[in-house]
Short mmCIF file of C-alpha atoms and ligand atoms in Angstrom, two decimals:
data_model
loop_
_atom_site.label_atom_id
_atom_site.label_comp_id
_atom_site.label_asym_id
_atom_site.label_seq_id
_atom_site.Cartn_x
_atom_site.Cartn_y
_atom_site.Cartn_z
CA UNK P 1 0.00 0.00 0.00
CA UNK P 2 2.98 2.37 -0.22
CA UNK P 3 1.43 4.49 -2.98
CA UNK P 4 -1.64 5.48 -0.96
CA UNK P 5 0.54 6.04 2.07
CA UNK P 6 2.75 8.40 0.07
CA UNK P 7 -0.38 10.22 -1.03
CA UNK P 8 -1.48 10.57 2.61
CA UNK P 9 1.94 11.80 3.66
CA UNK P 10 1.95 14.37 0.90
CA UNK P 11 -1.48 15.68 2.00
CA UNK P 12 -0.46 15.82 5.66
CA UNK P 13 2.73 17.72 4.79
CA UNK P 14 0.68 20.28 2.91
CA UNK P 15 -1.73 20.77 5.84
CA UNK P 16 1.08 21.09 8.34
CA UNK P 17 2.91 23.61 6.13
CA UNK P 18 -0.21 25.77 6.19
CA UNK P 19 -0.52 25.34 9.97
CA UNK P 20 3.14 26.24 10.45
CA UNK P 21 2.71 29.36 8.33
CA UNK P 22 -0.27 30.34 10.50
CA UNK P 23 1.86 29.78 13.62
CA UNK P 24 4.54 32.13 12.27
CA UNK P 25 1.89 34.79 11.66
CA UNK P 26 0.60 34.34 15.25
CA UNK P 27 4.10 34.49 16.68
CA UNK P 28 4.77 37.69 14.75
CA UNK P 29 1.47 39.05 16.04
CA UNK P 30 2.64 38.42 19.63
CA UNK P 31 6.16 39.78 19.19
CA UNK P 32 6.86 42.35 16.46
CA UNK P 33 3.69 43.25 14.55
CA UNK P 34 2.60 46.89 14.86
CA UNK P 35 -1.00 47.39 16.08
CA UNK P 36 -1.93 48.63 12.58
CA UNK P 37 -1.40 45.12 11.22
CA UNK P 38 -4.12 43.55 13.33
CA UNK P 39 -7.03 43.58 10.87
CA UNK P 40 -5.01 42.22 7.96
CA UNK P 41 -3.37 39.62 10.19
CA UNK P 42 -6.72 38.33 11.38
CA UNK P 43 -7.78 37.84 7.75
CA UNK P 44 -4.49 36.18 6.79
CA UNK P 45 -4.81 33.73 9.68
CA UNK P 46 -8.41 32.99 8.78
CA UNK P 47 -7.44 32.19 5.18
CA UNK P 48 -4.58 29.88 6.12
CA UNK P 49 -6.61 28.01 8.70
CA UNK P 50 -9.53 27.58 6.34
CA UNK P 51 -7.21 26.13 3.67
CA UNK P 52 -5.66 23.71 6.18
CA UNK P 53 -9.06 22.72 7.50
CA UNK P 54 -10.52 22.10 4.02
CA UNK P 55 -7.67 19.75 3.23
CA UNK P 56 -8.04 17.82 6.47
CA UNK P 57 -11.79 17.22 6.18
CA UNK P 58 -11.84 16.64 2.40
CA UNK P 59 -13.72 13.53 1.21
CA UNK P 60 -10.59 12.29 -0.58
CA UNK P 61 -8.81 12.34 2.77
CA UNK P 62 -11.57 10.21 4.28
CA UNK P 63 -11.37 7.71 1.39
CA UNK P 64 -7.60 7.54 1.65
CA UNK P 65 -7.72 6.86 5.40
CA UNK P 66 -10.31 4.15 4.87
CA UNK P 67 -8.27 2.52 2.13
CA UNK P 68 -5.20 2.55 4.37
CA UNK P 69 -6.89 0.76 7.25
CA UNK P 70 -5.71 -2.78 6.35
CA UNK P 71 -2.17 -1.44 5.86
CA UNK P 72 -2.33 0.26 9.25
CA UNK P 73 -3.58 -2.94 10.95
CA UNK P 74 -0.77 -4.96 9.37
CA UNK P 75 1.89 -2.79 11.03
CA UNK P 76 3.09 -2.52 14.64
CA UNK P 77 1.04 -0.02 16.65
CA UNK P 78 4.08 2.15 17.40
CA UNK P 79 5.41 2.25 13.81
CA UNK P 80 5.51 5.65 12.12
CA UNK P 81 3.15 4.52 9.36
CA UNK P 82 0.47 3.02 11.63
CA UNK P 83 0.64 5.99 14.01
CA UNK P 84 0.39 8.50 11.16
CA UNK P 85 -2.72 6.83 9.73
CA UNK P 86 -4.28 6.48 13.20
CA UNK P 87 -3.65 10.03 14.39
CA UNK P 88 -4.53 11.64 11.06
CA UNK P 89 -7.80 9.68 11.10
CA UNK P 90 -8.51 10.93 14.62
CA UNK P 91 -8.01 14.54 13.46
CA UNK P 92 -10.06 14.00 10.32
CA UNK P 93 -12.96 12.53 12.29
CA UNK P 94 -12.72 15.15 14.99
CA UNK P 95 -12.87 18.10 12.57
CA UNK P 96 -15.07 16.56 9.91
CA UNK P 97 -18.30 18.14 11.19
CA UNK P 98 -16.82 21.62 11.59
CA UNK P 99 -17.50 23.87 8.57
CA UNK P 100 -14.28 25.37 7.12
CA UNK P 101 -15.94 28.81 7.03
CA UNK P 102 -16.49 28.52 10.78
CA UNK P 103 -12.79 27.72 11.38
CA UNK P 104 -11.91 30.85 9.45
CA UNK P 105 -14.39 32.94 11.44
CA UNK P 106 -13.07 31.58 14.77
CA UNK P 107 -9.46 32.27 13.76
CA UNK P 108 -10.27 35.88 12.81
CA UNK P 109 -12.30 36.38 15.96
CA UNK P 110 -9.46 35.02 18.08
CA UNK P 111 -6.91 37.34 16.47
CA UNK P 112 -9.14 40.41 16.88
CA UNK P 113 -9.90 39.57 20.51
CA UNK P 114 -6.17 39.04 21.16
CA UNK P 115 -5.41 42.46 19.71
CA UNK P 116 -8.13 44.12 21.80
CA UNK P 117 -6.84 42.38 24.92
CA UNK P 118 -3.23 43.51 24.29
CA UNK P 119 -4.44 47.12 24.27
CA UNK P 120 -7.13 46.89 26.96
CA UNK P 121 -5.25 44.89 29.59
CA UNK P 122 -2.83 47.63 30.71
CA UNK P 123 -5.89 49.90 31.14
CA UNK P 124 -7.89 47.19 32.99
CA UNK P 125 -10.61 47.96 30.46
CA UNK P 126 -12.92 44.92 30.65
CA UNK P 127 -15.69 46.79 28.84
CA UNK P 128 -13.46 46.92 25.72
CA UNK P 129 -13.00 43.14 25.60
CA UNK P 130 -16.49 42.14 26.78
CA UNK P 131 -18.22 42.28 23.35
CA UNK P 132 -15.38 40.20 21.87
CA UNK P 133 -15.67 37.68 24.67
CA UNK P 134 -19.42 37.41 24.01
CA UNK P 135 -18.68 36.53 20.39
CA UNK P 136 -15.93 34.08 21.35
CA UNK P 137 -18.15 32.38 23.90
CA UNK P 138 -20.92 31.92 21.40
CA UNK P 139 -18.39 30.64 18.82
CA UNK P 140 -16.99 28.23 21.43
CA UNK P 141 -20.45 26.79 22.02
CA UNK P 142 -20.90 26.49 18.28
CA UNK P 143 -17.54 24.69 17.98
CA UNK P 144 -18.53 22.24 20.73
CA UNK P 145 -21.75 21.49 18.85
CA UNK P 146 -19.83 20.54 15.68
CA UNK P 147 -17.31 18.24 17.38
CA UNK P 148 -18.09 14.51 17.68
CA UNK P 149 -20.42 13.53 20.52
CA UNK P 150 -22.31 12.50 22.45
CA UNK P 151 -21.20 14.38 25.53
CA UNK P 152 -22.50 15.00 29.00
CA UNK P 153 -21.22 18.56 29.28
CA UNK P 154 -20.91 21.06 26.46
CA UNK P 155 -17.24 21.55 27.46
CA UNK P 156 -16.41 17.84 26.93
CA UNK P 157 -15.31 18.08 23.30
CA UNK P 158 -13.28 21.22 24.06
CA UNK P 159 -11.53 19.54 26.98
CA UNK P 160 -10.82 16.54 24.74
CA UNK P 161 -9.30 18.79 22.05
CA UNK P 162 -6.54 19.82 24.46
CA UNK P 163 -6.37 16.64 26.55
CA UNK P 164 -7.43 13.67 24.49
CA UNK P 165 -9.48 11.11 26.39
CA UNK P 166 -10.57 13.53 29.15
CA UNK P 167 -14.06 14.83 29.93
CA UNK P 168 -15.23 17.72 32.10
CA UNK P 169 -16.58 15.27 34.72
CA UNK P 170 -13.30 13.38 34.85
CA UNK P 171 -11.33 16.59 35.31
CA UNK P 172 -13.75 17.74 37.99
CA UNK P 173 -13.29 14.45 39.85
CA UNK P 174 -9.49 14.73 39.79
CA UNK P 175 -9.67 18.38 40.83
CA UNK P 176 -12.01 17.57 43.74
CA UNK P 177 -9.61 14.91 45.05
CA UNK P 178 -6.64 17.26 44.69
CA UNK P 179 -8.48 20.15 46.28
CA UNK P 180 -9.39 18.11 49.36
CA UNK P 181 -5.69 17.50 50.03
CA UNK P 182 -4.40 20.85 48.83
CA UNK P 183 -6.57 23.23 50.85
CA UNK P 184 -5.35 22.02 54.28
CA UNK P 185 -1.75 22.27 53.06
CA UNK P 186 -2.31 25.84 51.82
CA UNK P 187 -3.87 26.75 55.18
CA UNK P 188 -1.01 25.24 57.17
CA UNK P 189 1.68 26.85 55.04
CA UNK P 190 0.12 30.31 54.89
CA UNK P 191 -0.42 30.25 58.67
CA UNK P 192 3.37 29.95 59.16
CA UNK P 193 5.48 33.13 59.40
CA UNK P 194 5.93 34.65 55.91
CA UNK P 195 9.18 34.14 54.02
CA UNK P 196 11.23 37.24 53.20
CA UNK P 197 11.64 37.47 49.41
CA UNK P 198 12.88 41.07 49.27
CA UNK P 199 16.08 39.88 47.57
CA UNK P 200 14.06 39.10 44.41
CA UNK P 201 12.48 42.54 44.31
CA UNK P 202 15.49 44.78 43.87
CA UNK P 203 16.36 46.47 40.58
CA UNK P 204 17.42 43.88 37.97
CA UNK P 205 18.15 45.41 34.54
CA UNK P 206 16.29 43.74 31.67
CA UNK P 207 19.33 43.06 29.50
CA UNK P 208 21.13 41.20 32.28
CA UNK P 209 18.05 39.21 33.22
CA UNK P 210 17.66 38.09 29.62
CA UNK P 211 21.35 37.21 29.37
CA UNK P 212 21.14 35.02 32.46
CA UNK P 213 17.88 33.34 31.40
CA UNK P 214 19.45 32.55 28.03
CA UNK P 215 22.47 31.01 29.71
CA UNK P 216 20.29 28.83 31.96
CA UNK P 217 18.04 27.43 29.24
CA UNK P 218 21.00 26.81 26.95
CA UNK P 219 22.63 24.80 29.74
CA UNK P 220 19.38 22.84 30.22
CA UNK P 221 19.70 21.85 26.57
CA UNK P 222 17.51 24.29 24.64
CA UNK P 223 19.20 24.47 21.23
CA UNK P 224 19.48 28.09 20.05
CA UNK P 225 20.63 26.79 16.66
CA UNK P 226 17.00 25.59 16.32
CA UNK P 227 15.35 28.29 18.38
CA UNK P 228 14.99 31.94 19.31
CA UNK P 229 14.05 33.94 22.40
CA UNK P 230 11.87 37.05 22.08
CA UNK P 231 9.65 39.21 24.28
CA UNK P 232 5.83 39.10 24.31
CA UNK P 233 2.93 40.18 26.56
CA UNK P 234 2.38 36.58 27.64
CA UNK P 235 5.20 34.03 27.43
CA UNK P 236 4.70 31.06 25.15
CA UNK P 237 6.42 28.48 22.98
CA UNK P 238 5.67 27.78 19.35
CA UNK P 239 6.93 25.27 16.84
CA UNK P 240 7.27 26.00 13.13
CA UNK P 241 9.39 22.92 12.44
CA UNK P 242 11.72 20.50 14.21
CA UNK P 243 14.51 22.93 13.36
CA UNK P 244 12.65 26.05 14.57
CA UNK P 245 11.05 26.01 18.03
CA UNK P 246 10.75 29.49 19.56
CA UNK P 247 10.27 30.85 23.05
CA UNK P 248 8.95 34.16 24.27
CA UNK P 249 9.35 35.62 27.72
CA UNK P 250 8.68 38.85 29.61
CA UNK P 251 10.74 40.84 32.07
CA UNK P 252 9.94 43.00 35.10
CA UNK P 253 12.93 44.88 36.40
CA UNK P 254 11.62 44.76 39.98
CA UNK P 255 11.02 40.99 39.96
CA UNK P 256 13.85 38.57 39.23
CA UNK P 257 11.58 35.50 39.32
CA UNK P 258 9.24 36.40 36.45
CA UNK P 259 11.68 36.24 33.53
CA UNK P 260 13.84 33.52 35.05
CA UNK P 261 11.13 30.97 35.83
CA UNK P 262 8.94 32.02 32.91
CA UNK P 263 11.82 31.33 30.52
CA UNK P 264 12.66 27.98 32.15
CA UNK P 265 8.95 27.05 31.92
CA UNK P 266 8.85 27.80 28.20
CA UNK P 267 12.16 26.03 27.68
CA UNK P 268 10.53 22.92 29.18
CA UNK P 269 7.91 23.07 26.43
CA UNK P 270 10.64 23.68 23.88
CA UNK P 271 12.80 20.74 25.04
CA UNK P 272 9.78 18.51 24.43
CA UNK P 273 9.33 19.87 20.90
CA UNK P 274 13.03 19.94 20.07
CA UNK P 275 13.32 16.39 21.41
CA UNK P 276 10.74 14.87 19.05
CA UNK P 277 12.01 12.47 16.42
CA UNK P 278 12.83 14.63 13.35
CA UNK P 279 11.24 11.92 11.16
CA UNK P 280 7.84 12.97 12.59
CA UNK P 281 8.23 16.56 11.39
CA UNK P 282 5.52 18.08 9.17
CA UNK P 283 2.96 15.53 10.41
CA UNK P 284 0.39 15.36 13.22
CA UNK P 285 2.87 13.19 15.14
CA UNK P 286 5.60 15.82 15.31
CA UNK P 287 4.44 17.65 18.43
CA UNK P 288 3.65 17.03 22.10
CA UNK P 289 0.92 14.50 22.89
CA UNK P 290 -1.45 16.78 24.84
CA UNK P 291 -1.74 20.03 26.70
CA UNK P 292 -1.33 18.21 30.04
CA UNK P 293 1.78 16.33 28.93
CA UNK P 294 3.23 19.55 27.58
CA UNK P 295 2.67 21.27 30.90
CA UNK P 296 4.17 18.29 32.69
CA UNK P 297 7.44 19.16 30.97
CA UNK P 298 7.31 22.95 31.42
CA UNK P 299 6.45 22.46 35.10
CA UNK P 300 9.01 19.70 35.59
CA UNK P 301 11.85 21.93 34.40
CA UNK P 302 10.46 25.09 36.02
CA UNK P 303 9.65 23.61 39.43
CA UNK P 304 10.86 20.10 40.18
CA UNK P 305 14.23 20.99 38.68
CA UNK P 306 14.36 24.81 38.54
CA UNK P 307 13.05 25.56 42.03
CA UNK P 308 15.06 22.75 43.59
CA UNK P 309 18.13 23.06 45.76
CA UNK P 310 20.48 20.93 43.58
CA UNK P 311 19.79 23.19 40.60
CA UNK P 312 20.65 26.31 42.58
CA UNK P 313 23.74 24.81 44.20
CA UNK P 314 25.04 24.80 40.64
CA UNK P 315 23.54 28.03 39.25
CA UNK P 316 23.51 30.35 42.26
CA UNK P 317 27.21 31.34 42.11
CA UNK P 318 26.66 32.28 38.44
CA UNK P 319 23.58 34.31 39.32
CA UNK P 320 25.50 36.10 42.06
CA UNK P 321 28.28 36.86 39.56
CA UNK P 322 25.68 38.31 37.16
CA UNK P 323 24.13 40.46 39.92
CA UNK P 324 26.87 41.03 42.52
CA UNK P 325 25.37 44.23 43.95
CA UNK P 326 21.93 42.65 44.40
CA UNK P 327 22.82 39.10 45.48
CA UNK P 328 26.50 39.10 46.48
CA UNK P 329 25.61 39.21 50.19
CA UNK P 330 22.48 37.00 49.98
CA UNK P 331 23.23 33.42 51.04
CA UNK P 332 21.92 30.54 48.90
CA UNK P 333 19.56 29.39 51.65
CA UNK P 334 17.77 32.77 51.74
CA UNK P 335 17.51 32.92 47.94
CA UNK P 336 16.20 29.34 47.82
CA UNK P 337 13.49 30.15 50.36
CA UNK P 338 12.57 33.34 48.48
CA UNK P 339 12.00 31.54 45.16
CA UNK P 340 9.79 29.01 46.96
CA UNK P 341 7.77 31.47 49.00
CA UNK P 342 4.15 30.35 49.36
CA UNK P 343 1.54 33.08 49.53
CA UNK P 344 -2.02 33.80 48.52
CA UNK P 345 -1.47 35.83 45.36
CA UNK P 346 -3.23 37.25 42.31
CA UNK P 347 -1.29 36.05 39.27
CA UNK P 348 -1.42 32.42 38.18
CA UNK P 349 1.83 32.30 36.23
CA UNK P 350 3.73 33.75 39.19
CA UNK P 351 1.96 31.63 41.82
CA UNK P 352 3.97 29.22 43.96
CA UNK P 353 3.61 25.47 43.52
CA UNK P 354 1.27 25.06 46.51
CA UNK P 355 -1.39 27.64 45.58
CA UNK P 356 -0.99 27.38 41.78
CA UNK P 357 -3.59 24.67 41.27
CA UNK P 358 -6.26 26.68 43.07
CA UNK P 359 -5.85 29.34 40.35
CA UNK P 360 -6.38 26.69 37.68
CA UNK P 361 -9.45 25.16 39.34
CA UNK P 362 -11.06 28.60 39.59
CA UNK P 363 -10.62 29.23 35.87
CA UNK P 364 -11.78 25.74 34.91
CA UNK P 365 -14.99 26.07 36.93
CA UNK P 366 -15.71 29.54 35.50
CA UNK P 367 -15.16 28.21 31.97
CA UNK P 368 -17.70 25.45 32.51
CA UNK P 369 -20.20 27.96 33.94
CA UNK P 370 -19.71 30.28 30.96
CA UNK P 371 -20.15 27.46 28.48
CA UNK P 372 -23.28 25.99 30.00
CA UNK P 373 -24.89 29.40 30.43
CA UNK P 374 -24.76 29.61 34.23
CA UNK P 375 -22.51 32.66 34.01
CA UNK P 376 -22.78 35.64 31.63
CA UNK P 377 -19.72 37.51 30.34
CA UNK P 378 -20.90 40.72 31.99
CA UNK P 379 -20.88 38.94 35.37
CA UNK P 380 -17.48 37.32 34.83
CA UNK P 381 -15.33 40.01 36.57
CA UNK P 382 -17.46 39.83 39.73
CA UNK P 383 -17.54 36.05 39.69
CA UNK P 384 -13.76 36.08 39.28
CA UNK P 385 -13.19 38.45 42.18
CA UNK P 386 -15.54 36.56 44.48
CA UNK P 387 -13.92 33.24 43.72
CA UNK P 388 -10.40 34.69 44.18
CA UNK P 389 -11.47 35.94 47.55
CA UNK P 390 -13.08 32.65 48.55
CA UNK P 391 -10.27 30.36 47.30
CA UNK P 392 -7.15 32.46 47.68
CA UNK P 393 -8.15 35.11 50.17
CA UNK P 394 -7.19 38.01 47.90
CA UNK P 395 -9.27 40.43 45.84
CA UNK P 396 -7.78 41.89 42.64
CA UNK P 397 -7.52 45.69 42.81
CA UNK P 398 -8.16 45.89 39.04
CA UNK P 399 -8.99 43.63 36.06
CA UNK P 400 -5.43 43.57 34.72
CA UNK P 401 -4.47 41.72 37.90
CA UNK P 402 -7.76 39.80 37.83
CA UNK P 403 -9.91 38.45 35.06
CA UNK P 404 -7.79 39.95 32.25
CA UNK P 405 -4.41 38.59 33.37
CA UNK P 406 -4.20 35.48 31.20
CA UNK P 407 -4.06 35.36 27.43
CA UNK P 408 -6.44 32.37 27.56
CA UNK P 409 -10.06 33.34 26.82
CA UNK P 410 -8.72 36.25 24.73
CA UNK P 411 -7.24 34.48 21.73
CA UNK P 412 -9.36 31.48 20.77
CA UNK P 413 -12.14 29.16 21.84
CA UNK P 414 -13.11 29.46 25.51
CA UNK P 415 -12.99 26.16 27.39
CA UNK P 416 -10.55 23.33 27.60
CA UNK P 417 -7.58 25.64 27.92
CA UNK P 418 -6.82 25.45 31.62
CA UNK P 419 -7.12 21.91 32.96
CA UNK P 420 -3.84 20.95 31.27
CA UNK P 421 -1.86 23.06 33.74
CA UNK P 422 -2.97 21.04 36.73
CA UNK P 423 -3.02 17.70 34.92
CA UNK P 424 0.55 18.61 33.92
CA UNK P 425 1.57 19.28 37.52
CA UNK P 426 0.27 15.87 38.56
CA UNK P 427 2.05 14.14 35.69
CA UNK P 428 5.28 16.06 36.30
CA UNK P 429 5.67 14.40 39.70
CA UNK P 430 4.86 10.94 38.29
CA UNK P 431 7.28 11.33 35.38
CA UNK P 432 10.10 12.84 37.44
CA UNK P 433 9.78 10.01 39.99
CA UNK P 434 10.00 7.47 37.15
CA UNK P 435 13.11 9.23 35.79
CA UNK P 436 14.81 9.24 39.21
CA UNK P 437 13.84 5.62 39.76
CA UNK P 438 15.48 4.66 36.47
CA UNK P 439 18.50 6.96 36.94
CA UNK P 440 19.04 7.46 40.69
CA UNK P 441 22.02 9.76 40.05
CA UNK P 442 19.78 12.50 38.57
CA UNK P 443 19.70 14.80 41.65
CA UNK P 444 23.50 14.58 42.02
CA UNK P 445 23.88 15.27 38.32
CA UNK P 446 21.65 18.37 38.54
CA UNK P 447 23.84 19.65 41.36
CA UNK P 448 26.89 19.23 39.11
CA UNK P 449 25.14 21.16 36.30
CA UNK P 450 24.70 18.00 34.24
CA UNK P 451 21.23 18.23 32.73
CA UNK P 452 21.81 15.96 29.74
CA UNK P 453 21.11 12.69 31.58
CA UNK P 454 17.62 13.82 32.73
CA UNK P 455 16.87 15.43 29.38
CA UNK P 456 18.12 12.31 27.61
CA UNK P 457 15.88 10.04 29.66
CA UNK P 458 12.87 12.27 28.97
CA UNK P 459 13.75 12.43 25.27
CA UNK P 460 14.08 8.65 25.05
CA UNK P 461 10.89 7.87 26.96
CA UNK P 462 8.63 10.81 26.10
CA UNK P 463 9.87 13.53 23.73
CA UNK P 464 10.93 11.45 20.75
CA UNK P 465 7.50 9.82 20.40
CA UNK P 466 5.74 13.15 19.76
CA UNK P 467 2.01 12.50 19.47
CA UNK P 468 2.26 8.83 18.47
CA UNK P 469 0.54 7.70 21.67
CA UNK P 470 -2.47 9.05 23.57
CA UNK P 471 -1.81 10.74 26.95
CA UNK P 472 -2.97 7.70 29.02
CA UNK P 473 -0.78 5.44 26.85
CA UNK P 474 2.22 7.74 27.35
CA UNK P 475 1.82 7.81 31.12
CA UNK P 476 1.33 4.05 31.31
CA UNK P 477 4.44 3.43 29.19
CA UNK P 478 6.58 5.77 31.30
CA UNK P 479 5.31 5.19 34.83
CA UNK P 480 3.26 1.99 34.61
CA UNK P 481 0.43 3.90 36.29
CA UNK P 482 -2.60 5.99 35.32
CA UNK P 483 -2.85 9.68 36.20
CA UNK P 484 -2.71 10.06 40.00
CA UNK P 485 -2.93 12.81 42.61
CA UNK P 486 -0.81 11.21 45.32
CA UNK P 487 2.72 11.51 43.85
CA UNK P 488 2.29 15.25 43.39
CA UNK P 489 0.88 15.72 46.89
CA UNK P 490 3.73 13.64 48.30
CA UNK P 491 6.20 15.91 46.51
CA UNK P 492 4.51 19.07 47.84
CA UNK P 493 4.19 17.73 51.39
CA UNK P 494 7.84 16.66 51.52
CA UNK P 495 9.23 19.88 50.08
CA UNK P 496 7.01 22.38 51.87
CA UNK P 497 6.66 20.37 55.08
CA UNK P 498 10.41 20.62 55.49
CA UNK P 499 10.42 24.24 54.44
CA UNK P 500 7.74 25.42 56.83
CA UNK P 501 8.51 22.85 59.56
CA UNK P 502 4.95 21.46 59.44
ZN1 ZN L 601 3.09 26.24 29.80
#
């Protein structure tokens, strides 16, 4: 059947070229595009995404996939050919009921909302984004109605788009179990005397922060020969090809942690993408397996590695040398405590490991309420503030620090965008434990600045497979277990129990 397979490959390459071109346009939108380009950019993105979508859902594609079924079945499940047919079929079936004109409309709407958000956020101007959010919410419901069913909750197909195999009810169940264990820990930790993190809030010039962040992620193994680091309003990672995986970050001169940990987080995503097998490039297989697995890698490098003591035993002297006036007299122990300070705070991406998941649960619940009509966009800021107060004990002084802080909800379909962060945290502990079980020297190697053994193990067991396997399959192959709450809670209790002498 090689002829039909070649035909499939050719079609998939074409679709992925269009998708990559759209990603470059989005990246440019986030980094260098002047505001005047917004309208044209929205139309360009809409055109490219419509063309890609039309090719994916075309009848000829369906016939080709059907004809290739016996060939697929004759091959090992993990072979490139079988996986390509399987995953392309999944995408074809998933998007088949979605009209291409709708994809174009959603892409344009996302780009326009993004542009409005970029301008309205610094002004905390929720009224400016509200009409766009109304349109995006209604488009998100429409999208859910086109995706394959049946489903119990309207958010189910949107959740499954980001985290294949998951439903809203399943996520809710996991979150409820996590919450029951997390809330007492948050209470105990925040009742302890607060940690002094003043050393992080001195003046740190942007250029030097960027230089240090670059040095760190390069040492972790991010390949600048196949990547680039730029600034954007909200940090993210994007892949145009195996040879071109880019990061963005942001810098605040009065906060050393933001750029440093934000860049390590994005580098975790990028190591996953750069670590995929190059033979999978230009296909649906050549990318991370799910939003949750992607976050498991950004959070693993940011937190389990990057906020750990071994990591800083190696890097702290270099950081002190970069900022002698600010940190020369600050001992490692004080710096280590500062970067792991737990507090009830406003901003998710800056939140500590203990409170972080409460931020995610809040957003996930609000998304579900928006989608099933329990909550109207006009009531969202109040609902946000009330929930922040109830869950985290803080009330945002303005919308920029509240409901408008995240790029999510302001650049594409609403729903299914947040659960991956917490699923990723849970998986990060399971995967890191499996790595340390297989290679017990990993903590000692981190302390010596040797990151290649950990990265190599992750590349061998996770990165190189790209999207060949579903998220449950990946986790089972790596850890022998399904998704679980306990390893992550054990990690938090050990680290923070010691820290706060609980
Ligand atoms: Zn991330």
